[in-house]
Amino acid sequence: MNLLDSLVWLVNFPVTHGYAITFIAAFSVVGCFMLAARSQKVSVALADIREREGLPSASQGRPGLEVLWRIRRIVFGVLGVVMLGSLVLGILATIGVPLTRGYIHANGVPTTGEVDGGWVSFTSNAGVEYTLRNDSFTPSVHPDTRSYVGSGEQVVIRYLPSHPQAYVIDTTQSPQ
């Protein structure tokens, strides 16, 4: 398995789902960074109130609570960075920047497929049939990114051999 193919495959997901990822990531980024920035001071303030009211402390018998807070902050910080990167990739894909399509076109294996509405169906060289989404806001066409492929048309698909989910519709070749 090629490491660069795997990286392109991972980046290709937010690129091919650009419109949806833009909205999902835009709302998620704020929440992730808020949870990453939130400190243990909230529970410290609650412990002060419990102490003042004469109630038992909730943190008694929990010596690893501070470690769990740090792990939570790290996890949500990393998740926030991933979602921010997905947001940027989704916006760039929605405005038409071909981020991964050039690599897939240059290194992909050609095969014949069919477009059926918002779906593309093709069979890989391994004999596995794939039916994948071809989003209307970020269609997977290359090198002519403005070309339109209608429903029911036979097309040439180029896909990465190790990751067939990363594909482009080749606009320079016809299936005949």
Short mmCIF file of C-alpha atoms in Angstrom, two decimals:
data_model
loop_
_atom_site.label_atom_id
_atom_site.label_comp_id
_atom_site.label_asym_id
_atom_site.label_seq_id
_atom_site.Cartn_x
_atom_site.Cartn_y
_atom_site.Cartn_z
CA MET A 1 0.00 0.00 0.00
CA ASN A 2 1.34 3.38 -1.02
CA LEU A 3 1.47 6.00 1.76
CA LEU A 4 0.75 8.89 -0.62
CA ASP A 5 -2.28 7.04 -2.02
CA SER A 6 -3.59 6.60 1.53
CA LEU A 7 -3.08 10.28 2.29
CA VAL A 8 -4.88 11.33 -0.90
CA TRP A 9 -7.69 8.89 -0.06
CA LEU A 10 -8.11 10.45 3.40
CA VAL A 11 -8.04 14.01 2.07
CA ASN A 12 -10.39 13.03 -0.75
CA PHE A 13 -13.30 12.37 1.62
CA PRO A 14 -13.86 15.99 2.70
CA VAL A 15 -13.07 17.10 -0.84
CA THR A 16 -15.74 14.92 -2.48
CA HIS A 17 -18.30 15.79 0.20
CA GLY A 18 -17.37 19.47 0.25
CA TYR A 19 -20.80 21.02 0.72
CA ALA A 20 -21.83 18.75 3.61
CA ILE A 21 -18.40 18.82 5.25
CA THR A 22 -18.41 22.62 5.18
CA PHE A 23 -21.52 22.77 7.31
CA ILE A 24 -20.64 19.86 9.59
CA ALA A 25 -17.13 21.14 10.25
CA ALA A 26 -18.20 24.77 10.69
CA PHE A 27 -20.49 23.85 13.55
CA SER A 28 -18.17 21.21 15.01
CA VAL A 29 -15.01 23.32 15.12
CA VAL A 30 -16.41 25.77 17.64
CA GLY A 31 -17.63 23.03 19.96
CA CYS A 32 -14.41 21.03 19.77
CA PHE A 33 -12.22 24.02 20.56
CA MET A 34 -14.55 25.08 23.38
CA LEU A 35 -14.30 21.62 24.93
CA ALA A 36 -10.52 21.65 24.46
CA ALA A 37 -10.20 25.07 26.08
CA ARG A 38 -12.53 24.28 28.96
CA SER A 39 -10.48 23.68 32.05
CA GLN A 40 -11.11 21.93 35.30
CA LYS A 41 -12.01 25.24 36.92
CA VAL A 42 -15.72 24.54 36.43
CA SER A 43 -15.51 21.50 38.69
CA VAL A 44 -13.28 23.44 41.11
CA ALA A 45 -15.98 26.10 41.43
CA LEU A 46 -18.55 23.38 42.03
CA ALA A 47 -16.29 21.82 44.68
CA ASP A 48 -16.08 25.23 46.43
CA ILE A 49 -19.87 25.45 46.52
CA ARG A 50 -20.12 21.89 47.86
CA GLU A 51 -17.57 22.69 50.56
CA ARG A 52 -19.36 25.91 51.55
CA GLU A 53 -22.70 24.07 51.80
CA GLY A 54 -21.17 21.24 53.83
CA LEU A 55 -21.74 18.57 51.17
CA PRO A 56 -19.21 15.83 50.46
CA SER A 57 -16.77 16.59 47.64
CA ALA A 58 -17.53 14.83 44.37
CA SER A 59 -13.82 14.43 43.63
CA GLN A 60 -13.08 12.29 46.69
CA GLY A 61 -11.89 8.88 45.61
CA ARG A 62 -11.06 10.14 42.07
CA PRO A 63 -7.31 10.79 42.00
CA GLY A 64 -7.06 10.45 38.20
CA LEU A 65 -9.60 13.17 37.47
CA GLU A 66 -6.95 15.70 36.45
CA VAL A 67 -5.41 13.19 34.03
CA LEU A 68 -8.80 12.58 32.47
CA TRP A 69 -9.31 16.34 32.01
CA ARG A 70 -5.95 16.62 30.24
CA ILE A 71 -6.73 13.67 27.97
CA ARG A 72 -10.11 15.20 27.15
CA ARG A 73 -8.50 18.53 26.26
CA ILE A 74 -5.93 16.85 24.01
CA VAL A 75 -8.52 14.68 22.24
CA PHE A 76 -10.87 17.59 21.56
CA GLY A 77 -7.94 19.80 20.51
CA VAL A 78 -6.81 17.24 17.93
CA LEU A 79 -10.40 16.71 16.78
CA GLY A 80 -10.80 20.49 16.43
CA VAL A 81 -7.70 20.73 14.25
CA VAL A 82 -8.92 17.83 12.06
CA MET A 83 -12.34 19.46 11.69
CA LEU A 84 -10.74 22.83 10.88
CA GLY A 85 -8.66 21.15 8.16
CA SER A 86 -11.79 19.45 6.82
CA LEU A 87 -13.56 22.81 6.78
CA VAL A 88 -10.79 24.36 4.70
CA LEU A 89 -10.72 21.39 2.31
CA GLY A 90 -14.52 21.42 1.99
CA ILE A 91 -14.62 25.15 1.20
CA LEU A 92 -11.85 24.83 -1.39
CA ALA A 93 -13.63 21.87 -3.03
CA THR A 94 -16.95 23.70 -3.08
CA ILE A 95 -15.46 26.68 -4.91
CA GLY A 96 -13.92 24.34 -7.49
CA VAL A 97 -10.28 23.84 -6.50
CA PRO A 98 -9.25 20.33 -7.68
CA LEU A 99 -7.23 19.32 -4.60
CA THR A 100 -6.93 15.55 -5.07
CA ARG A 101 -8.27 15.06 -8.59
CA GLY A 102 -4.97 15.70 -10.38
CA TYR A 103 -3.14 13.03 -8.37
CA ILE A 104 -5.94 10.49 -8.81
CA HIS A 105 -6.08 11.23 -12.56
CA ALA A 106 -2.31 10.86 -12.95
CA ASN A 107 -1.92 7.73 -10.81
CA GLY A 108 -5.32 6.10 -11.23
CA VAL A 109 -6.22 2.91 -13.05
CA PRO A 110 -8.75 3.46 -15.86
CA THR A 111 -11.96 1.47 -16.11
CA THR A 112 -15.40 1.97 -17.60
CA GLY A 113 -18.28 3.04 -15.41
CA GLU A 114 -21.75 4.52 -15.54
CA VAL A 115 -23.25 7.65 -14.04
CA ASP A 116 -26.73 7.19 -12.58
CA GLY A 117 -28.00 10.45 -11.13
CA GLY A 118 -25.72 11.36 -8.24
CA TRP A 119 -24.02 7.96 -8.24
CA VAL A 120 -21.14 6.43 -10.18
CA SER A 121 -20.84 2.66 -10.63
CA PHE A 122 -17.74 0.84 -11.82
CA THR A 123 -15.97 -2.48 -11.39
CA SER A 124 -12.34 -2.45 -10.25
CA ASN A 125 -9.66 -4.66 -11.77
CA ALA A 126 -10.02 -6.92 -8.70
CA GLY A 127 -13.62 -7.62 -9.76
CA VAL A 128 -15.28 -5.65 -6.96
CA GLU A 129 -18.20 -3.46 -8.01
CA TYR A 130 -18.36 0.01 -6.47
CA THR A 131 -21.28 2.40 -6.42
CA LEU A 132 -20.09 5.72 -5.04
CA ARG A 133 -21.63 9.13 -4.53
CA ASN A 134 -20.84 11.84 -7.07
CA ASP A 135 -21.97 15.00 -5.30
CA SER A 136 -23.49 17.65 -7.56
CA PHE A 137 -21.74 20.47 -5.65
CA THR A 138 -18.30 18.85 -5.88
CA PRO A 139 -18.41 16.45 -8.85
CA SER A 140 -15.36 14.24 -9.32
CA VAL A 141 -14.48 15.22 -12.90
CA HIS A 142 -10.96 15.94 -14.13
CA PRO A 143 -9.16 17.61 -15.96
CA ASP A 144 -12.12 19.59 -17.31
CA THR A 145 -13.73 20.45 -13.98
CA ARG A 146 -16.57 22.36 -15.64
CA SER A 147 -17.79 19.49 -17.79
CA TYR A 148 -21.19 17.97 -17.11
CA VAL A 149 -21.76 14.24 -17.12
CA GLY A 150 -25.41 13.32 -17.49
CA SER A 151 -27.25 10.41 -15.97
CA GLY A 152 -27.06 7.11 -17.84
CA GLU A 153 -23.80 7.93 -19.60
CA GLN A 154 -20.86 5.56 -19.89
CA VAL A 155 -17.66 7.21 -18.68
CA VAL A 156 -14.03 6.40 -18.03
CA ILE A 157 -13.25 6.26 -14.31
CA ARG A 158 -9.75 6.52 -12.88
CA TYR A 159 -9.36 5.20 -9.35
CA LEU A 160 -6.46 4.55 -7.00
CA PRO A 161 -5.74 0.80 -7.03
CA SER A 162 -5.26 0.55 -3.26
CA HIS A 163 -8.26 2.81 -2.50
CA PRO A 164 -10.95 2.56 -5.21
CA GLN A 165 -13.19 4.96 -3.28
CA ALA A 166 -10.88 7.74 -4.48
CA TYR A 167 -11.88 8.16 -8.11
CA VAL A 168 -12.33 10.78 -10.82
CA ILE A 169 -14.34 10.78 -14.03
CA ASP A 170 -11.83 11.23 -16.84
CA THR A 171 -13.11 13.92 -19.21
CA THR A 172 -10.30 13.38 -21.76
CA GLN A 173 -11.31 9.83 -22.71
CA SER A 174 -14.50 8.26 -23.94
CA PRO A 175 -15.38 4.65 -23.13
CA GLN A 176 -15.57 3.58 -26.82
#
